[in-house]
mmJSON file of the N, C-alpha and C atoms, coordinates in Angstrom:
{"data_MODEL":{"atom_site":{
"group_PDB":["ATOM","ATOM","ATOM","ATOM","ATOM","ATOM","ATOM","ATOM","ATOM","ATOM","ATOM","ATOM","ATOM","ATOM","ATOM","ATOM","ATOM","ATOM","ATOM","ATOM","ATOM","ATOM","ATOM","ATOM","ATOM","ATOM","ATOM","ATOM","ATOM","ATOM","ATOM","ATOM","ATOM","ATOM","ATOM","ATOM","ATOM","ATOM","ATOM","ATOM","ATOM","ATOM","ATOM","ATOM","ATOM","ATOM","ATOM","ATOM","ATOM","ATOM","ATOM","ATOM","ATOM","ATOM","ATOM","ATOM","ATOM","ATOM","ATOM","ATOM","ATOM","ATOM","ATOM","ATOM","ATOM","ATOM","ATOM","ATOM","ATOM","ATOM","ATOM","ATOM","ATOM","ATOM","ATOM","ATOM","ATOM","ATOM","ATOM","ATOM","ATOM","ATOM","ATOM","ATOM","ATOM","ATOM","ATOM","ATOM","ATOM","ATOM","ATOM","ATOM","ATOM","ATOM","ATOM","ATOM","ATOM","ATOM","ATOM","ATOM","ATOM","ATOM","ATOM","ATOM","ATOM","ATOM","ATOM","ATOM","ATOM","ATOM","ATOM","ATOM","ATOM","ATOM","ATOM","ATOM","ATOM","ATOM","ATOM","ATOM","ATOM","ATOM","ATOM","ATOM","ATOM","ATOM","ATOM","ATOM","ATOM","ATOM","ATOM","ATOM","ATOM","ATOM","ATOM"],
"id":[1,2,3,4,5,6,7,8,9,10,11,12,13,14,15,16,17,18,19,20,21,22,23,24,25,26,27,28,29,30,31,32,33,34,35,36,37,38,39,40,41,42,43,44,45,46,47,48,49,50,51,52,53,54,55,56,57,58,59,60,61,62,63,64,65,66,67,68,69,70,71,72,73,74,75,76,77,78,79,80,81,82,83,84,85,86,87,88,89,90,91,92,93,94,95,96,97,98,99,100,101,102,103,104,105,106,107,108,109,110,111,112,113,114,115,116,117,118,119,120,121,122,123,124,125,126,127,128,129,130,131,132,133,134,135],
"type_symbol":["N","C","C","N","C","C","N","C","C","N","C","C","N","C","C","N","C","C","N","C","C","N","C","C","N","C","C","N","C","C","N","C","C","N","C","C","N","C","C","N","C","C","N","C","C","N","C","C","N","C","C","N","C","C","N","C","C","N","C","C","N","C","C","N","C","C","N","C","C","N","C","C","N","C","C","N","C","C","N","C","C","N","C","C","N","C","C","N","C","C","N","C","C","N","C","C","N","C","C","N","C","C","N","C","C","N","C","C","N","C","C","N","C","C","N","C","C","N","C","C","N","C","C","N","C","C","N","C","C","N","C","C","N","C","C"],
"label_atom_id":["N","CA","C","N","CA","C","N","CA","C","N","CA","C","N","CA","C","N","CA","C","N","CA","C","N","CA","C","N","CA","C","N","CA","C","N","CA","C","N","CA","C","N","CA","C","N","CA","C","N","CA","C","N","CA","C","N","CA","C","N","CA","C","N","CA","C","N","CA","C","N","CA","C","N","CA","C","N","CA","C","N","CA","C","N","CA","C","N","CA","C","N","CA","C","N","CA","C","N","CA","C","N","CA","C","N","CA","C","N","CA","C","N","CA","C","N","CA","C","N","CA","C","N","CA","C","N","CA","C","N","CA","C","N","CA","C","N","CA","C","N","CA","C","N","CA","C","N","CA","C","N","CA","C","N","CA","C"],
"label_alt_id":[null,null,null,null,null,null,null,null,null,null,null,null,null,null,null,null,null,null,null,null,null,null,null,null,null,null,null,null,null,null,null,null,null,null,null,null,null,null,null,null,null,null,null,null,null,null,null,null,null,null,null,null,null,null,null,null,null,null,null,null,null,null,null,null,null,null,null,null,null,null,null,null,null,null,null,null,null,null,null,null,null,null,null,null,null,null,null,null,null,null,null,null,null,null,null,null,null,null,null,null,null,null,null,null,null,null,null,null,null,null,null,null,null,null,null,null,null,null,null,null,null,null,null,null,null,null,null,null,null,null,null,null,null,null,null],
"label_comp_id":["MET","MET","MET","ALA","ALA","ALA","ILE","ILE","ILE","LEU","LEU","LEU","LYS","LYS","LYS","ASN","ASN","ASN","GLY","GLY","GLY","TYR","TYR","TYR","THR","THR","THR","GLY","GLY","GLY","VAL","VAL","VAL","THR","THR","THR","PHE","PHE","PHE","ASN","ASN","ASN","LEU","LEU","LEU","ILE","ILE","ILE","LYS","LYS","LYS","ARG","ARG","ARG","ILE","ILE","ILE","TYR","TYR","TYR","GLN","GLN","GLN","HIS","HIS","HIS","LYS","LYS","LYS","ASN","ASN","ASN","ASP","ASP","ASP","THR","THR","THR","ILE","ILE","ILE","LYS","LYS","LYS","GLY","GLY","GLY","PHE","PHE","PHE","SER","SER","SER","LYS","LYS","LYS","ASN","ASN","ASN","CYS","CYS","CYS","LYS","LYS","LYS","ILE","ILE","ILE","LEU","LEU","LEU","VAL","VAL","VAL","PHE","PHE","PHE","TYR","TYR","TYR","GLU","GLU","GLU","ILE","ILE","ILE","HIS","HIS","HIS","GLN","GLN","GLN","LEU","LEU","LEU"],
"label_asym_id":["A","A","A","A","A","A","A","A","A","A","A","A","A","A","A","A","A","A","A","A","A","A","A","A","A","A","A","A","A","A","A","A","A","A","A","A","A","A","A","A","A","A","A","A","A","A","A","A","A","A","A","A","A","A","A","A","A","A","A","A","A","A","A","A","A","A","A","A","A","A","A","A","A","A","A","A","A","A","A","A","A","A","A","A","A","A","A","A","A","A","A","A","A","A","A","A","A","A","A","A","A","A","A","A","A","A","A","A","A","A","A","A","A","A","A","A","A","A","A","A","A","A","A","A","A","A","A","A","A","A","A","A","A","A","A"],
"label_entity_id":["1","1","1","1","1","1","1","1","1","1","1","1","1","1","1","1","1","1","1","1","1","1","1","1","1","1","1","1","1","1","1","1","1","1","1","1","1","1","1","1","1","1","1","1","1","1","1","1","1","1","1","1","1","1","1","1","1","1","1","1","1","1","1","1","1","1","1","1","1","1","1","1","1","1","1","1","1","1","1","1","1","1","1","1","1","1","1","1","1","1","1","1","1","1","1","1","1","1","1","1","1","1","1","1","1","1","1","1","1","1","1","1","1","1","1","1","1","1","1","1","1","1","1","1","1","1","1","1","1","1","1","1","1","1","1"],
"label_seq_id":[1,1,1,2,2,2,3,3,3,4,4,4,5,5,5,6,6,6,7,7,7,8,8,8,9,9,9,10,10,10,11,11,11,12,12,12,13,13,13,14,14,14,15,15,15,16,16,16,17,17,17,18,18,18,19,19,19,20,20,20,21,21,21,22,22,22,23,23,23,24,24,24,25,25,25,26,26,26,27,27,27,28,28,28,29,29,29,30,30,30,31,31,31,32,32,32,33,33,33,34,34,34,35,35,35,36,36,36,37,37,37,38,38,38,39,39,39,40,40,40,41,41,41,42,42,42,43,43,43,44,44,44,45,45,45],
"pdbx_PDB_ins_code":[null,null,null,null,null,null,null,null,null,null,null,null,null,null,null,null,null,null,null,null,null,null,null,null,null,null,null,null,null,null,null,null,null,null,null,null,null,null,null,null,null,null,null,null,null,null,null,null,null,null,null,null,null,null,null,null,null,null,null,null,null,null,null,null,null,null,null,null,null,null,null,null,null,null,null,null,null,null,null,null,null,null,null,null,null,null,null,null,null,null,null,null,null,null,null,null,null,null,null,null,null,null,null,null,null,null,null,null,null,null,null,null,null,null,null,null,null,null,null,null,null,null,null,null,null,null,null,null,null,null,null,null,null,null,null],
"Cartn_x":[-12.714,-11.574,-11.009,-10.268,-9.555,-8.231,-7.454,-6.425,-6.232,-7.218,-7.466,-8.749,-8.936,-10.263,-11.441,-10.892,-12.203,-12.007,-11.191,-11.612,-11.88,-12.37,-12.452,-13.799,-14.595,-15.672,-15.665,-15.978,-15.914,-17.059,-17.276,-18.325,-17.903,-18.07,-17.89,-18.984,-18.757,-19.725,-18.975,-17.565,-16.798,-16.099,-16.621,-15.913,-14.741,-14.731,-13.48,-12.4,-12.559,-11.57,-10.978,-11.799,-11.446,-10.706,-11.142,-10.176,-8.687,-8.977,-7.529,-6.648,-7.302,-6.499,-5.926,-6.439,-6.256,-4.997,-5.244,-4.21,-2.876,-3.035,-1.93,-1.342,-1.748,-1.04,-1.113,-2.322,-2.313,-3.102,-3.485,-4.18,-3.552,-3.508,-2.816,-3.648,-3.053,-4.043,-4.355,-5.137,-5.536,-5.747,-6.403,-7.026,-6.238,-4.929,-4.028,-3.398,-3.457,-2.937,-4.337,-5.445,-6.313,-6.506,-6.135,-6.028,-7.422,-8.171,-8.72,-10.51,-11.135,-12.546,-13.307,-13.892,-14.695,-16.283,-16.936,-18.324,-18.357,-19.436,-20.089,-21.666,-22.187,-23.578,-23.964,-24.788,-25.136,-26.477,-26.649,-27.678,-28.271,-29.233,-30.102,-29.976,-30.053,-29.788,-31.352],
"Cartn_y":[-16.543,-16.602,-18.066,-18.618,-19.952,-20.203,-21.334,-21.62,-23.298,-23.603,-25.075,-25.821,-26.795,-27.346,-26.983,-26.87,-26.248,-24.761,-24.191,-22.844,-21.944,-20.595,-19.845,-19.162,-19.086,-18.178,-16.922,-15.951,-14.621,-13.629,-12.549,-11.621,-10.275,-9.43,-8.114,-7.112,-5.778,-4.9,-4.226,-4.284,-3.871,-4.919,-5.709,-6.796,-6.28,-5.318,-4.743,-4.553,-3.75,-3.536,-5.028,-5.792,-6.954,-8.192,-8.028,-8.655,-8.019,-6.625,-6.008,-6.377,-6.514,-6.631,-8.314,-9.16,-10.54,-10.605,-9.908,-9.974,-9.127,-8.312,-7.449,-7.549,-8.844,-9.364,-8.003,-7.425,-6.508,-6.828,-8.078,-8.89,-10.197,-10.23,-11.315,-12.507,-13.789,-14.895,-16.041,-16.893,-18.069,-17.483,-16.519,-16.163,-15.541,-15.02,-14.53,-15.055,-16.522,-17.162,-17.029,-17.041,-17.034,-16.033,-16.451,-15.406,-15.417,-16.706,-16.689,-16.67,-15.535,-15.489,-16.597,-17.672,-18.547,-18.32,-17.83,-17.496,-16.263,-15.508,-14.408,-14.472,-13.865,-13.592,-12.12,-11.281,-10.254,-10.129,-9.739,-9.573,-8.377,-7.881,-6.777,-6.868,-5.951,-5.757,-5.024],
"Cartn_z":[-0.534,-1.014,-0.475,-1.483,-1.094,-1.445,-0.805,-1.276,-1.228,-0.331,-0.279,-0.471,-0.717,-1.016,-0.182,1.348,2.055,2.256,1.722,1.564,2.786,2.687,3.813,3.639,4.495,4.47,5.367,4.721,5.329,5.023,5.858,5.623,5.41,4.414,4.335,4.116,4.238,3.593,2.58,2.381,1.1,0.309,-0.522,-1.15,-2.035,-2.696,-3.289,-2.317,-1.533,-0.476,0.287,0.495,1.409,-0.066,-1.162,-2.04,-2.422,-2.072,-2.276,-0.961,-0.075,1.363,1.267,0.767,0.524,-0.507,-1.49,-2.484,-2.301,-1.536,-1.313,0.17,0.886,2.28,3.005,3.247,4.345,5.572,5.721,6.689,7.407,8.42,9.046,9.455,9.814,10.133,9.261,9.305,8.495,7.218,6.796,5.638,4.694,5.336,4.574,3.304,3.24,2.154,1.172,1.219,0.613,-0.441,-1.723,-2.798,-3.867,-4.066,-5.225,-4.787,-5.243,-4.709,-5.722,-4.821,-5.622,-5.605,-4.647,-4.847,-4.003,-4.508,-3.608,-3.901,-2.558,-2.954,-2.522,-3.057,-2.265,-1.615,-0.385,0.166,0.517,0.966,1.267,2.733,3.765,5.006,5.287],
"occupancy":[1.0,1.0,1.0,1.0,1.0,1.0,1.0,1.0,1.0,1.0,1.0,1.0,1.0,1.0,1.0,1.0,1.0,1.0,1.0,1.0,1.0,1.0,1.0,1.0,1.0,1.0,1.0,1.0,1.0,1.0,1.0,1.0,1.0,1.0,1.0,1.0,1.0,1.0,1.0,1.0,1.0,1.0,1.0,1.0,1.0,1.0,1.0,1.0,1.0,1.0,1.0,1.0,1.0,1.0,1.0,1.0,1.0,1.0,1.0,1.0,1.0,1.0,1.0,1.0,1.0,1.0,1.0,1.0,1.0,1.0,1.0,1.0,1.0,1.0,1.0,1.0,1.0,1.0,1.0,1.0,1.0,1.0,1.0,1.0,1.0,1.0,1.0,1.0,1.0,1.0,1.0,1.0,1.0,1.0,1.0,1.0,1.0,1.0,1.0,1.0,1.0,1.0,1.0,1.0,1.0,1.0,1.0,1.0,1.0,1.0,1.0,1.0,1.0,1.0,1.0,1.0,1.0,1.0,1.0,1.0,1.0,1.0,1.0,1.0,1.0,1.0,1.0,1.0,1.0,1.0,1.0,1.0,1.0,1.0,1.0],
"B_iso_or_equiv":[0.0,0.0,0.0,0.0,0.0,0.0,0.0,0.0,0.0,0.0,0.0,0.0,0.0,0.0,0.0,0.0,0.0,0.0,0.0,0.0,0.0,0.0,0.0,0.0,0.0,0.0,0.0,0.0,0.0,0.0,0.0,0.0,0.0,0.0,0.0,0.0,0.0,0.0,0.0,0.0,0.0,0.0,0.0,0.0,0.0,0.0,0.0,0.0,0.0,0.0,0.0,0.0,0.0,0.0,0.0,0.0,0.0,0.0,0.0,0.0,0.0,0.0,0.0,0.0,0.0,0.0,0.0,0.0,0.0,0.0,0.0,0.0,0.0,0.0,0.0,0.0,0.0,0.0,0.0,0.0,0.0,0.0,0.0,0.0,0.0,0.0,0.0,0.0,0.0,0.0,0.0,0.0,0.0,0.0,0.0,0.0,0.0,0.0,0.0,0.0,0.0,0.0,0.0,0.0,0.0,0.0,0.0,0.0,0.0,0.0,0.0,0.0,0.0,0.0,0.0,0.0,0.0,0.0,0.0,0.0,0.0,0.0,0.0,0.0,0.0,0.0,0.0,0.0,0.0,0.0,0.0,0.0,0.0,0.0,0.0],
"pdbx_formal_charge":[null,null,null,null,null,null,null,null,null,null,null,null,null,null,null,null,null,null,null,null,null,null,null,null,null,null,null,null,null,null,null,null,null,null,null,null,null,null,null,null,null,null,null,null,null,null,null,null,null,null,null,null,null,null,null,null,null,null,null,null,null,null,null,null,null,null,null,null,null,null,null,null,null,null,null,null,null,null,null,null,null,null,null,null,null,null,null,null,null,null,null,null,null,null,null,null,null,null,null,null,null,null,null,null,null,null,null,null,null,null,null,null,null,null,null,null,null,null,null,null,null,null,null,null,null,null,null,null,null,null,null,null,null,null,null],
"auth_seq_id":[1,1,1,2,2,2,3,3,3,4,4,4,5,5,5,6,6,6,7,7,7,8,8,8,9,9,9,10,10,10,11,11,11,12,12,12,13,13,13,14,14,14,15,15,15,16,16,16,17,17,17,18,18,18,19,19,19,20,20,20,21,21,21,22,22,22,23,23,23,24,24,24,25,25,25,26,26,26,27,27,27,28,28,28,29,29,29,30,30,30,31,31,31,32,32,32,33,33,33,34,34,34,35,35,35,36,36,36,37,37,37,38,38,38,39,39,39,40,40,40,41,41,41,42,42,42,43,43,43,44,44,44,45,45,45],
"auth_comp_id":["MET","MET","MET","ALA","ALA","ALA","ILE","ILE","ILE","LEU","LEU","LEU","LYS","LYS","LYS","ASN","ASN","ASN","GLY","GLY","GLY","TYR","TYR","TYR","THR","THR","THR","GLY","GLY","GLY","VAL","VAL","VAL","THR","THR","THR","PHE","PHE","PHE","ASN","ASN","ASN","LEU","LEU","LEU","ILE","ILE","ILE","LYS","LYS","LYS","ARG","ARG","ARG","ILE","ILE","ILE","TYR","TYR","TYR","GLN","GLN","GLN","HIS","HIS","HIS","LYS","LYS","LYS","ASN","ASN","ASN","ASP","ASP","ASP","THR","THR","THR","ILE","ILE","ILE","LYS","LYS","LYS","GLY","GLY","GLY","PHE","PHE","PHE","SER","SER","SER","LYS","LYS","LYS","ASN","ASN","ASN","CYS","CYS","CYS","LYS","LYS","LYS","ILE","ILE","ILE","LEU","LEU","LEU","VAL","VAL","VAL","PHE","PHE","PHE","TYR","TYR","TYR","GLU","GLU","GLU","ILE","ILE","ILE","HIS","HIS","HIS","GLN","GLN","GLN","LEU","LEU","LEU"],
"auth_asym_id":["A","A","A","A","A","A","A","A","A","A","A","A","A","A","A","A","A","A","A","A","A","A","A","A","A","A","A","A","A","A","A","A","A","A","A","A","A","A","A","A","A","A","A","A","A","A","A","A","A","A","A","A","A","A","A","A","A","A","A","A","A","A","A","A","A","A","A","A","A","A","A","A","A","A","A","A","A","A","A","A","A","A","A","A","A","A","A","A","A","A","A","A","A","A","A","A","A","A","A","A","A","A","A","A","A","A","A","A","A","A","A","A","A","A","A","A","A","A","A","A","A","A","A","A","A","A","A","A","A","A","A","A","A","A","A"],
"auth_atom_id":["N","CA","C","N","CA","C","N","CA","C","N","CA","C","N","CA","C","N","CA","C","N","CA","C","N","CA","C","N","CA","C","N","CA","C","N","CA","C","N","CA","C","N","CA","C","N","CA","C","N","CA","C","N","CA","C","N","CA","C","N","CA","C","N","CA","C","N","CA","C","N","CA","C","N","CA","C","N","CA","C","N","CA","C","N","CA","C","N","CA","C","N","CA","C","N","CA","C","N","CA","C","N","CA","C","N","CA","C","N","CA","C","N","CA","C","N","CA","C","N","CA","C","N","CA","C","N","CA","C","N","CA","C","N","CA","C","N","CA","C","N","CA","C","N","CA","C","N","CA","C","N","CA","C","N","CA","C"],
"pdbx_PDB_model_num":[1,1,1,1,1,1,1,1,1,1,1,1,1,1,1,1,1,1,1,1,1,1,1,1,1,1,1,1,1,1,1,1,1,1,1,1,1,1,1,1,1,1,1,1,1,1,1,1,1,1,1,1,1,1,1,1,1,1,1,1,1,1,1,1,1,1,1,1,1,1,1,1,1,1,1,1,1,1,1,1,1,1,1,1,1,1,1,1,1,1,1,1,1,1,1,1,1,1,1,1,1,1,1,1,1,1,1,1,1,1,1,1,1,1,1,1,1,1,1,1,1,1,1,1,1,1,1,1,1,1,1,1,1,1,1]
}}}
């Protein structure tokens, strides 16, 4: 997710839920203002 040119790097097991949290302001802190998904990769454990 990003709002500034430097963006924000996060890790999640549920991308859909995490996007919802960002877009609906259900989280607090630095990443609260990050609204645009720029890139994602899927990895297997």
